[in-house]
XYZ file of C-alpha atoms in Angstrom:
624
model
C 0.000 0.000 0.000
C 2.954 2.463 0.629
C 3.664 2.309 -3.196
C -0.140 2.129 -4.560
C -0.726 6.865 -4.896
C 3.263 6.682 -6.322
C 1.211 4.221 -8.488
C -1.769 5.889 -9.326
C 0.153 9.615 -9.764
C 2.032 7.036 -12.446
C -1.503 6.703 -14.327
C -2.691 9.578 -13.522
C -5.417 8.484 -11.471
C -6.661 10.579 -7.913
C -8.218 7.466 -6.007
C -8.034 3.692 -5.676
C -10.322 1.642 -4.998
C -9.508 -1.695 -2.922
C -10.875 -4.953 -3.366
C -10.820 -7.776 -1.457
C -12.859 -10.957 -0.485
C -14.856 -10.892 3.337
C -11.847 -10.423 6.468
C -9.196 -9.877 3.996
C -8.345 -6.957 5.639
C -10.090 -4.079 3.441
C -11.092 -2.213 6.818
C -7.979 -3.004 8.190
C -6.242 -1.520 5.417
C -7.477 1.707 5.400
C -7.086 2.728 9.516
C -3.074 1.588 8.643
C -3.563 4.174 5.714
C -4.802 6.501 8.156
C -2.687 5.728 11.147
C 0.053 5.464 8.449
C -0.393 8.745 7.199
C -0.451 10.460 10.759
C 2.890 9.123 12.612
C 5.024 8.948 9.218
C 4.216 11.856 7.571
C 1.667 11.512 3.948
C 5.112 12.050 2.231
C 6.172 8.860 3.265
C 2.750 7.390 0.897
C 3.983 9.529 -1.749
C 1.210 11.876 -0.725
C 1.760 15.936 -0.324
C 2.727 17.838 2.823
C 0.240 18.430 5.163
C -2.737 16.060 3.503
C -5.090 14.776 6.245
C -6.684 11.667 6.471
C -10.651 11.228 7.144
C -12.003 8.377 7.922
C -16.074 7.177 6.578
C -18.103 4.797 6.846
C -20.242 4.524 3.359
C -22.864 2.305 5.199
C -23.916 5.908 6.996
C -24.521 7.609 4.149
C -27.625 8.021 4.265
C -28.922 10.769 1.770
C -27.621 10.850 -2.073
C -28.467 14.716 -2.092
C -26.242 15.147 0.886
C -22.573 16.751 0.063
C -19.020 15.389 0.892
C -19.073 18.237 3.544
C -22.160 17.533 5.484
C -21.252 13.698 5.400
C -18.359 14.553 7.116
C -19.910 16.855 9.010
C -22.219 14.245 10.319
C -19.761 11.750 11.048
C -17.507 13.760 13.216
C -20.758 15.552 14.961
C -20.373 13.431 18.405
C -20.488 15.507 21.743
C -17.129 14.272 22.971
C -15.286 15.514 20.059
C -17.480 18.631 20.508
C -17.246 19.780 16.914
C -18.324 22.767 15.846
C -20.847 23.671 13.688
C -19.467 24.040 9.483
C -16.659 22.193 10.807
C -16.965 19.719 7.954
C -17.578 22.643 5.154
C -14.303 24.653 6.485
C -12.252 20.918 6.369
C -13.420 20.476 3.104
C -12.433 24.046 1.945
C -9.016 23.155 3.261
C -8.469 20.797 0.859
C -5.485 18.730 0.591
C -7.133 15.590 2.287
C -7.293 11.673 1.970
C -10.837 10.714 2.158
C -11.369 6.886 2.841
C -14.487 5.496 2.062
C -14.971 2.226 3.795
C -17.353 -0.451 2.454
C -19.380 0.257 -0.531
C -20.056 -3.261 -0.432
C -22.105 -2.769 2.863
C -24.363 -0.192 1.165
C -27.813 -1.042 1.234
C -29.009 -2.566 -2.160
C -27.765 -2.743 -5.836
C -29.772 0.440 -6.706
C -28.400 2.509 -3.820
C -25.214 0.915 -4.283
C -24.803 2.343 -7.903
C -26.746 5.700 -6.717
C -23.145 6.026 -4.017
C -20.606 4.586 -6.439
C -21.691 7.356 -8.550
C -22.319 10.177 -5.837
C -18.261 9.211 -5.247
C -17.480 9.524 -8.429
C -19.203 12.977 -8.319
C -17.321 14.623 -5.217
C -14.137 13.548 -6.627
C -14.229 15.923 -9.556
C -14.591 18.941 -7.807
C -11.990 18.046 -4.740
C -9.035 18.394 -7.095
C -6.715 18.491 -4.149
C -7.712 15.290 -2.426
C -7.012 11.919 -2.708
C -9.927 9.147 -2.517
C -9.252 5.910 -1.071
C -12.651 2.938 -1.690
C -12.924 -0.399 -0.002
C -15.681 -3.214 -1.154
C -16.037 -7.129 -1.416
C -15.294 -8.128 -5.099
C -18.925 -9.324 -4.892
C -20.660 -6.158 -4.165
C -18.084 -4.462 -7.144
C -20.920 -5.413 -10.553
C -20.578 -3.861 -14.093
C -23.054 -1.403 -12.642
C -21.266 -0.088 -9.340
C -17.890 0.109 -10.912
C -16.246 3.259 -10.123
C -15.345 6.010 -12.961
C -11.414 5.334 -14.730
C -10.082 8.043 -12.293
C -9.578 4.786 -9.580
C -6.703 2.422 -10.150
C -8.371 -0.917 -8.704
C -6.055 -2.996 -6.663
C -6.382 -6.778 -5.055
C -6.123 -7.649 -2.165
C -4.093 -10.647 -2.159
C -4.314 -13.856 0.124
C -1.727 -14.231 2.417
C 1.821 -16.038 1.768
C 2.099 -19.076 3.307
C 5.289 -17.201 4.838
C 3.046 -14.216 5.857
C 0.330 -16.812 7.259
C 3.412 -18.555 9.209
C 4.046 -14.822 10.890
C 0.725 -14.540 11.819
C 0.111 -17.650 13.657
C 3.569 -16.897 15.670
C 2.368 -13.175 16.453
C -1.005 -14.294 17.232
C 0.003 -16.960 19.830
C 2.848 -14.821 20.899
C -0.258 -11.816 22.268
C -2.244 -14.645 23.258
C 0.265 -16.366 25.525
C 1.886 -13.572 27.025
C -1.723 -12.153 27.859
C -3.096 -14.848 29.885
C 0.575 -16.687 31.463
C 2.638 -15.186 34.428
C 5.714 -15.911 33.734
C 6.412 -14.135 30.090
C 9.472 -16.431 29.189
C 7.735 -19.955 29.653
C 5.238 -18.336 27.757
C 7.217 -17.262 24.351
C 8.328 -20.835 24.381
C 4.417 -22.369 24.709
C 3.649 -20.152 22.535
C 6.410 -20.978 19.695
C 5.574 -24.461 20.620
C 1.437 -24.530 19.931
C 2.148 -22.403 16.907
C 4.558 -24.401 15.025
C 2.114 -27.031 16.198
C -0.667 -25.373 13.978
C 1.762 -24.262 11.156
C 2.616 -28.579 10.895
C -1.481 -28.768 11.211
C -1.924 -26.913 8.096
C 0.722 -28.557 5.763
C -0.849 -32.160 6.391
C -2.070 -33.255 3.073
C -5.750 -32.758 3.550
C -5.227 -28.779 4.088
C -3.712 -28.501 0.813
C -6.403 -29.576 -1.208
C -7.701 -25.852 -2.339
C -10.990 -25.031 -0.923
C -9.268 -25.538 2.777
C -5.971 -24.327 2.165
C -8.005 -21.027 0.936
C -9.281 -20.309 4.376
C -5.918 -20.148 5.948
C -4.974 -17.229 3.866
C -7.664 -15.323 4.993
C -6.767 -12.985 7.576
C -10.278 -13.260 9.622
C -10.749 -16.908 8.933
C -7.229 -17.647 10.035
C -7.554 -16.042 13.072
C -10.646 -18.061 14.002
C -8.400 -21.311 13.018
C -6.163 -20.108 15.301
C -8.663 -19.517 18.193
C -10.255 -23.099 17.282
C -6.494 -24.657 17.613
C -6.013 -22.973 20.675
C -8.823 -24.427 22.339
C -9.359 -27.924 21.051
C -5.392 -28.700 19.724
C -7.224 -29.561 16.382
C -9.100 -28.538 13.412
C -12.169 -29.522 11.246
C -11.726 -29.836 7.786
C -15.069 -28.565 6.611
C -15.230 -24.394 6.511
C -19.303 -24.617 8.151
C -17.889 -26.713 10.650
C -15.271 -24.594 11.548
C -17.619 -21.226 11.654
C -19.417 -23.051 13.751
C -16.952 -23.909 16.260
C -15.252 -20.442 16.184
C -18.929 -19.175 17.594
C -18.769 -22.009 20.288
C -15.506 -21.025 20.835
C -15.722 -16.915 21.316
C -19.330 -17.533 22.934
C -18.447 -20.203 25.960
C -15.172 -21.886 25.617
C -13.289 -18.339 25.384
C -14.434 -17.630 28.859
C -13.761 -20.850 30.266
C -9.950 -20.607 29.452
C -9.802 -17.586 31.167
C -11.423 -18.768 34.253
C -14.798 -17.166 34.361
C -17.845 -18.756 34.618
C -20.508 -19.712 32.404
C -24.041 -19.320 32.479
C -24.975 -20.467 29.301
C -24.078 -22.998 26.462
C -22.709 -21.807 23.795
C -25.111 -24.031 21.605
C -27.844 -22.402 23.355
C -26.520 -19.021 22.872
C -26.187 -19.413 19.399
C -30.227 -20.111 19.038
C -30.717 -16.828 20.771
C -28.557 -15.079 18.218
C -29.467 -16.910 15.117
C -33.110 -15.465 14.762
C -31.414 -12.106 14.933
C -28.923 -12.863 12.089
C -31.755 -13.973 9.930
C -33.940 -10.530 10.535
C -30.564 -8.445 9.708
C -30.043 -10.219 7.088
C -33.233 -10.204 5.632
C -32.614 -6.388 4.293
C -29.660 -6.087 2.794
C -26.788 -4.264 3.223
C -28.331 -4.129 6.865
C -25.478 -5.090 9.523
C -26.385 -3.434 12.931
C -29.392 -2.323 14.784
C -30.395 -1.389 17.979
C -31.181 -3.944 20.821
C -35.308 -2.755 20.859
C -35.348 -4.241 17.117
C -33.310 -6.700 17.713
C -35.296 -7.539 21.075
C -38.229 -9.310 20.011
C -36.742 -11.476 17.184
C -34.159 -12.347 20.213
C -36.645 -12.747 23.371
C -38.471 -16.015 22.036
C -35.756 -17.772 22.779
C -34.592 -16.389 25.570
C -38.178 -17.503 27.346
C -37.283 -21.293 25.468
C -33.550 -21.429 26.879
C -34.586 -19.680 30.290
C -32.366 -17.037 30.278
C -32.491 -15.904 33.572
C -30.717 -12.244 33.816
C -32.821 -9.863 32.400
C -34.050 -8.908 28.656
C -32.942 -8.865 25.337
C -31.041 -5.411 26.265
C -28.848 -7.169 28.987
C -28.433 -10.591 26.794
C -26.696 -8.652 23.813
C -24.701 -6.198 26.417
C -23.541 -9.692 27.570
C -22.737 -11.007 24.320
C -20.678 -7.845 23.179
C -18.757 -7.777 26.655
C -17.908 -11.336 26.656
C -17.529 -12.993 23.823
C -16.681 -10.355 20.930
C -18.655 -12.407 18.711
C -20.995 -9.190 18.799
C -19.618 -5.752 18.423
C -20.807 -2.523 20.136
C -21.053 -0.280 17.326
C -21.939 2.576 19.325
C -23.985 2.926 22.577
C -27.211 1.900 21.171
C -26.276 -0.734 17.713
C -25.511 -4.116 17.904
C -24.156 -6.027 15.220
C -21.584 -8.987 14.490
C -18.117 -8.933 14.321
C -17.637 -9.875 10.508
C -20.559 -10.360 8.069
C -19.278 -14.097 7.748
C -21.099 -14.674 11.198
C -24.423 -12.683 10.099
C -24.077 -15.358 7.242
C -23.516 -18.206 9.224
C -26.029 -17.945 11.525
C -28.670 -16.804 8.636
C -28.027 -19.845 7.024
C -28.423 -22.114 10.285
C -32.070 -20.331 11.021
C -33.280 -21.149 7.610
C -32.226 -24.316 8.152
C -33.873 -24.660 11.857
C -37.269 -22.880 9.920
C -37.416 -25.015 7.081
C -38.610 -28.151 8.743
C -41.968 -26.155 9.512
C -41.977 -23.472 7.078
C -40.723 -24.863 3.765
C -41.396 -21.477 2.554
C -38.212 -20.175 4.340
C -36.401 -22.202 1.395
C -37.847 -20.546 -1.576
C -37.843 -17.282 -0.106
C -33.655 -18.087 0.095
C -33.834 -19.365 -3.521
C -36.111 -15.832 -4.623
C -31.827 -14.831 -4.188
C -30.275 -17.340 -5.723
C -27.173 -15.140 -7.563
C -27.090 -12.042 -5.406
C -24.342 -10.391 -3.621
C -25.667 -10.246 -0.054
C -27.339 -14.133 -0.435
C -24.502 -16.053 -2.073
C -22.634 -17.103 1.139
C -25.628 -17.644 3.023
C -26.914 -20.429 0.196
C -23.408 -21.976 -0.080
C -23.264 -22.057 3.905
C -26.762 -23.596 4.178
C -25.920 -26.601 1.604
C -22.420 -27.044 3.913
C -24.371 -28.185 6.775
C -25.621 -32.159 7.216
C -27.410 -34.429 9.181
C -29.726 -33.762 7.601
C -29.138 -32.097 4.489
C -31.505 -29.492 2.707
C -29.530 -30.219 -0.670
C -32.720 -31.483 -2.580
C -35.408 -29.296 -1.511
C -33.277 -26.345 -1.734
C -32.257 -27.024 -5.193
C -35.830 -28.183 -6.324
C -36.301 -24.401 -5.442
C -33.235 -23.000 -6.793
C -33.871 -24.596 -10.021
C -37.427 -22.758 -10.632
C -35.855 -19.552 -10.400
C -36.206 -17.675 -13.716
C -33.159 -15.690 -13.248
C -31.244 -18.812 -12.509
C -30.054 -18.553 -16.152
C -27.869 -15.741 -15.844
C -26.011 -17.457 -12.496
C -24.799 -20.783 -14.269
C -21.851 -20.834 -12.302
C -23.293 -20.743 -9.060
C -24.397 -24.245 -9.828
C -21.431 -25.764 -10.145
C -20.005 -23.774 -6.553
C -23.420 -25.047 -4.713
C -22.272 -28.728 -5.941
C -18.873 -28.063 -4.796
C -19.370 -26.917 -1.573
C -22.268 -29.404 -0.430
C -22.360 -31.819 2.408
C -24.191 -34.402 0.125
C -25.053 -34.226 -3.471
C -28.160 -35.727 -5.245
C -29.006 -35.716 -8.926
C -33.353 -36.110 -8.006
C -33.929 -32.216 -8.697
C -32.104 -31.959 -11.931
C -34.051 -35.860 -13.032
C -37.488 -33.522 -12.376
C -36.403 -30.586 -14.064
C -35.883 -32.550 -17.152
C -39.154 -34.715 -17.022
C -41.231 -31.203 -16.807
C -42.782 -30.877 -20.073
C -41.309 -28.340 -21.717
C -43.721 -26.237 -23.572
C -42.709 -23.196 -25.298
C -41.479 -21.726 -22.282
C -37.875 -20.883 -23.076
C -36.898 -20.125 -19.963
C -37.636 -23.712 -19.279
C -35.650 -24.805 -21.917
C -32.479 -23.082 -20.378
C -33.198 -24.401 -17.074
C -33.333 -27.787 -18.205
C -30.392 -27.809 -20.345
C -28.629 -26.529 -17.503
C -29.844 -29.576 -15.425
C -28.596 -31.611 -18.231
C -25.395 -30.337 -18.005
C -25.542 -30.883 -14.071
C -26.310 -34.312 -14.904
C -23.906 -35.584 -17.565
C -21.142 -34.790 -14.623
C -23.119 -36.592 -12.269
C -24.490 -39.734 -13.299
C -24.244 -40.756 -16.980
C -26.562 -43.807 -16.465
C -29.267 -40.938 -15.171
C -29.148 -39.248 -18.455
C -29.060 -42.570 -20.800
C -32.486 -43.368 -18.891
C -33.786 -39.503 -19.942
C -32.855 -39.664 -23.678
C -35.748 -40.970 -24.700
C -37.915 -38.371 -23.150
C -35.431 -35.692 -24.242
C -35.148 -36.429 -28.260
C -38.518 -35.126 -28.080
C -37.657 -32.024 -26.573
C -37.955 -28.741 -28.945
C -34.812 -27.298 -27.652
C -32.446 -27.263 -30.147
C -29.531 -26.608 -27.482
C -30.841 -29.683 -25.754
C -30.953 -31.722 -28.913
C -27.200 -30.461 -30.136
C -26.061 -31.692 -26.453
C -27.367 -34.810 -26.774
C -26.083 -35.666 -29.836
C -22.740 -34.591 -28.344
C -23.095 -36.421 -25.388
C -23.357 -39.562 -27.306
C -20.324 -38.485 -29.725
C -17.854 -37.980 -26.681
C -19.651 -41.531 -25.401
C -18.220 -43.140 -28.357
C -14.947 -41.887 -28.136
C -12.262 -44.269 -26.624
C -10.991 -43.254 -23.754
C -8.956 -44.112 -20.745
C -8.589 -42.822 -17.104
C -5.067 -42.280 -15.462
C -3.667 -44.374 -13.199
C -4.180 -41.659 -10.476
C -6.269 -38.355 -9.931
C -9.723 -39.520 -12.056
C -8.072 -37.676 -15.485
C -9.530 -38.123 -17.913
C -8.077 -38.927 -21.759
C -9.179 -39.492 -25.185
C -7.662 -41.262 -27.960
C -6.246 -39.589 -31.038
C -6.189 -41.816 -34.004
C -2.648 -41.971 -36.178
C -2.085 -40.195 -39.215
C 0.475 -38.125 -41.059
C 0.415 -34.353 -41.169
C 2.045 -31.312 -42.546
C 3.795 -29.737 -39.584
C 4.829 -26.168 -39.398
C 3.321 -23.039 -41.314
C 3.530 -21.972 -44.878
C 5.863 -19.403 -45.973
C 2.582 -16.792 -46.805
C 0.708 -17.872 -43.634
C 0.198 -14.015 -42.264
C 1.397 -13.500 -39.012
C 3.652 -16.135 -39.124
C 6.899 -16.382 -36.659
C 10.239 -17.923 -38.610
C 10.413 -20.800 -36.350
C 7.312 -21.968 -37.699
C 8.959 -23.511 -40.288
C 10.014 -25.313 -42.581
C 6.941 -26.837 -43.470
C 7.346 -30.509 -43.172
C 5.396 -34.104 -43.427
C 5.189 -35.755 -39.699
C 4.147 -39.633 -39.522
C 2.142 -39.542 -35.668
C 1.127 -43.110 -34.144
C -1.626 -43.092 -31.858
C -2.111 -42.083 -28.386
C -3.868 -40.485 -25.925
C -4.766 -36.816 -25.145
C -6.293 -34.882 -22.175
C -9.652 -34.215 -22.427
C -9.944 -31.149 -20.596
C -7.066 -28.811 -18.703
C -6.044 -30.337 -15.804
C -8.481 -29.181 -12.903
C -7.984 -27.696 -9.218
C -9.694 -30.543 -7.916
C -7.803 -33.023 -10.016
C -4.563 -31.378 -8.909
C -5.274 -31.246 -5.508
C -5.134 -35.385 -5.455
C -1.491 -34.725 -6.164
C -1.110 -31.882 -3.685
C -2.436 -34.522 -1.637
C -0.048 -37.494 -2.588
C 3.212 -35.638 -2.843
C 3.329 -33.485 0.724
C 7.113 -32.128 -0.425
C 5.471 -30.317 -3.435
C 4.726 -26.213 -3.249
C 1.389 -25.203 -4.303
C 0.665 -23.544 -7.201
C 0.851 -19.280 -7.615
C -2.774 -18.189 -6.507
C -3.635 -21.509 -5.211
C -5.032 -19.760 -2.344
C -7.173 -17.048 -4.014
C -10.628 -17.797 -4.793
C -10.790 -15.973 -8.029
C -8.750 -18.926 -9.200
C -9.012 -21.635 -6.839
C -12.825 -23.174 -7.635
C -12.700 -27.100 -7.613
C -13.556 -27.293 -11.618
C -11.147 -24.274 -12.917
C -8.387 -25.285 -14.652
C -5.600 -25.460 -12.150
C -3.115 -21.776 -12.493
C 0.411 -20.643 -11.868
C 1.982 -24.304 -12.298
C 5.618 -24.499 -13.625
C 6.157 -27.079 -16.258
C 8.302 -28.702 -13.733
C 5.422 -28.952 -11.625
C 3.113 -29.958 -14.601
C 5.768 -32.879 -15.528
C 5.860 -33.891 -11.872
C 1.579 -34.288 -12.162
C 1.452 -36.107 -15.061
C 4.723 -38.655 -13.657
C 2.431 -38.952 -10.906
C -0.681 -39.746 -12.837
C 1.440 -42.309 -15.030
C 0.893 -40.082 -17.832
C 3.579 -37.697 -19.852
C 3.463 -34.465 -21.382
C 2.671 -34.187 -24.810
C 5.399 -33.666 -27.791
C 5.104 -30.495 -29.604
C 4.242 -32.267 -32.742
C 1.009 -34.900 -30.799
C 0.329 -31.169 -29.299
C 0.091 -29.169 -33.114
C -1.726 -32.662 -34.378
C -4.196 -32.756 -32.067
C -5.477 -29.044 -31.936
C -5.168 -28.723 -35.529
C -7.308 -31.902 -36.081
C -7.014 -32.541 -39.471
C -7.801 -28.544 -40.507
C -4.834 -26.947 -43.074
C -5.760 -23.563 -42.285
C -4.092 -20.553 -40.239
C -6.204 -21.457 -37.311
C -7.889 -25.143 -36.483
C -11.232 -22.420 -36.385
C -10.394 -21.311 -40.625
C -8.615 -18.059 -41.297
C -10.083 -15.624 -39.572
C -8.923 -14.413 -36.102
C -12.354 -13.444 -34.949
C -13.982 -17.060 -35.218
C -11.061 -17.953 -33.191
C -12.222 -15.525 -30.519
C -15.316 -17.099 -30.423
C -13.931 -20.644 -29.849
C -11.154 -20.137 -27.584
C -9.211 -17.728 -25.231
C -6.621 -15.595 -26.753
C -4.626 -12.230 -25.573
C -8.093 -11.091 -24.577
């Protein structure tokens, strides 16, 4: 961050705008900026003399015809500061400041979000002198909220596994040497429990990507560590270890420290879950104060006979003792990261839709939003038993379902137990001339083919009489690929095809346009059969090696979920490291000359698509 306005004075740009995923640090980032800017000096940022740094909240701003100046006016208008009135227009008239806008991601909804991405984009112009700073979740940054090309946009990055190494050290290091009484026997405990942990998350299992992802998360890894510290093991399932974390800052927190308990913490948790579900039920909506809160909370209370008072002294008791909830002022209540909101959301719906199945479709009503995503994902996660079928039964009637393909794949991914019975009765609806329908269900189909082959085979019948000519054109290549030999490796579930032999011209013609000069001579080339890779190698397929071969680094980005989804094609792999896979999988790399055979299969012109560059866009990824 000390280099990012140096960067941005580079391209000319007067504000940034920081993305990251949930407890990456986005907050975080910008109170360093700020404390930053105040002990070093803003010259030290590559800022001007003198520049200030302000500090607000976007979730406050409450008015889109309110100005920069009365927004900071209102923020700083507390009676202990005693500010005066105009304060904010005379700081503003100043100049020379670094305004850092914190969460546009917690901003009510998509409309208002847009309506304050472009009310930013508005006070910038004017405020020459200044230099804006914006923070948001890469899922609340759409098409639509994206701010104006006067922002350089910069990533947050997961940690290093040396920076997550530091962390667990530091963090044990505060811990230890808080609660001991003799400091030196507690540096050594603490070096010992921490390398303890660090060994913990290099066992094979933790390298396979979706839970080697949460230990580069800055939030998430400091719940790991507060699970390790008070069980001397982890879970391996990311709903299972939210859930734990809450048991752990709600009861077993105080119990390490020696003060009593009045309450489980699985009793606790019921209390707290009905009001996750009511904040969440607006969204953008984070905090509120404890008389709304109170009667969503005081059910249970009565059920769990809490014996000390009212809702009021139940949350006070919460946000002193546990720090699960936070105290965002005197009289709002809210939790500590979103991630618990979303946890507990997704455990209510859960606990509601044995008697109110209409808790389920209202959840599916979301199905590709923002605000709902994590909730959905979580609520899938948990078992015993699972809501996998009747939630996707209503998933898969959504309309808008079409435009959030991917999602599918992610809910399959990250589900306690899969079942293909809602995609069998999407496909056996009759499809009429609803075209919607016809999406849906070829979706389904897709679904399927991964699932269970057999499932489809029995459906074929049914489906050649289907008028969608998507779903016909799939099922004719369905049973093309079905005829195709192929093999599976010896490890990892890959999945090859064979390539018949033949002879070829190898190379490029002299008058081939853009043509490089070792692209020639062209030249005959007698290939025998063999066997190619179907598709790039996968995360998930990789991860079986990660698995096998504990000496092996993980790949660049392995830890970043832009990249790291189980189906992706696996990213930043050497081609030592892809040689080492395919050793590994009894396979071998491709020559240069089965690689040019294959792709151009049997085709003589420029590209395996014909001549022209732009049908090759359409088929394939390129520079672009």
């Amino acid at each position: 961050m000390t280099e990012a306005f140096r960067q941005a004075d580079i391209r000319g740009k007067k504000g940034l705008v920081i993305l990251g995923d949930p407890g990456s640090g986005k907050t975080t980032h910008l109170k360093r900026l700020l404390l930053w800017c105040l002990r070093n000096g803003p010259e030290t940022l590559g800022l001007p003399a003198g520049m200030l740094p302000v500090f607000l909240p976007l979730r406050d701003l409450k008015k889109m015809d309110q100005s920069l100046e009365a927004f900071i006016q209102g923020q700083l208008n507390n009676r202990h500061l005693k500010t005066p009135a105009g304060f904010g227009e005379r700081l503003l008239g100043r100049g020379n400041l670094l305004l850092l806008l914190d969460g546009l991601d917690e901003v009510a909804d998509l409309t208002r979000r847009e309506q304050v991405a472009h009310w930013i984009v508005e006070a910038l112009r004017p405020n020459y002198n200044c230099r804006f700073v914006v923070t948001c979740r890469f899922a609340g940054y759409s098409e639509t909220v994206r701010l104006s090309e006067d922002f350089l946009e910069m990533h947050l990055r997961p940690l290093t596994a040396d920076q997550a190494g530091r962390f667990i050290h530091n963090w044990y290091k505060i811990v230890e040497k808080g609660l001991a009484k003799d400091p030196e026997q507690a540096e050594g405990l603490a070096a010992e429990k921490a390398d303890n942990l660090i060994k913990l998350l290099q066992q094979p299992d933790f390298r396979m990507s979706k839970l080697f992802e949460l230990t580069r998360n800055p939030l998430l890894l400091t719940n790991i560590c507060l699970v390790h510290y008070h069980r001397g093991g982890l879970p391996q399932k990311r709903a299972r270890l939210y859930e734990e974390c809450i048991d752990v800052l709600l009861e077993h927190w105080r119990q390490a420290k020696g003060l009593k308990v009045d309450l489980s913490a699985q009793s606790r948790r019921r209390a707290l879950q009905p009001a996750a579900f009511w904040l969440h039920s607006r969204e953008g909506r984070t905090r509120a104060t404890a008389a709304k809160l109170a009667p969503h909370i005081e059910p249970v209370l009565k059920a769990i006979n809490w014996k000390k008072g009212g809702a009021k002294d139940f949350l006070h008791t919460i946000r002193d003792e546990s720090g699960l909830l936070t105290g965002w002022d005197q009289g709002h209540y809210g939790f500590m990261h979103l991630g618990f909101q979303e946890y507990l959301t997704a455990r209510e719906i859960r606990s509601r839709a044995f008697t109110t199945p209409d808790v389920l479709k209202d959840l599916a009503a979301h199905f590709g939003e923002s605000w709902w995503q994590e909730v959905g994902l979580l609520l899938l996660a948990l078992e015993d038993p699972s809501l996998f079928v009747p939630y996707m039964r209503e998933v898969l009637k959504q309309p808008a379902l079409v435009k959030f393909s991917h999602m599918l794949q992610t809910c399959l991914d990250d589900a306690a137990e899969v079942s293909t019975l809602p995609f069998q009765e999407l496909l056996e609806v009759p499809p009429g001339s609803d075209t919607n329908l016809w999406e849906r269900q070829l979706m389904a189909l897709r679904i399927l083919e991964k699932l269970d082959q057999e499932a489809v085979d029995k459906l074929k019948t049914h489906l050649r009489k289907h008028p969608s000519p998507n779903i016909q054109k799939r099922l004719k290549g369905v049973s093309v690929q079905a005829a195709l030999e192929s093999i599976t490796a010896e490890r990892g579930d890959y999945k090859l095809v064979k390539i018949p032999a033949d002879v070829f011209q190898m190379g490029s013609p002299k008058n081939e346009k853009g043509r490089d000069d070792d692209e020639g001579p062209l030249h005959e080339v007698r290939i025998p059969s063999f066997y190619m890779g179907l598709c790039p190698v996968t995360n998930k397929e990789y991860g079986m090696f990660l698995k096998d071969t504990p000496k092996r680094k993980e790949p660049a980005y392995w830890g970043d979920r832009e990249y790291n989804q189980p189906n992706q094609p696996v990213v930043g792999v050497s081609w030592e490291d892809a040689k080492a896979y395919a050793d590994w999988a009894g396979l071998r790399l491709p020559t240069e000359a089965e690689w040019e055979y294959a792709c151009r299969a049997g085709t003589c012109s420029r590209y395996y698509t014909g001549d022209n560059e732009e049908v090759l866009d359409r088929a394939g990824w390129c520079w672009e």
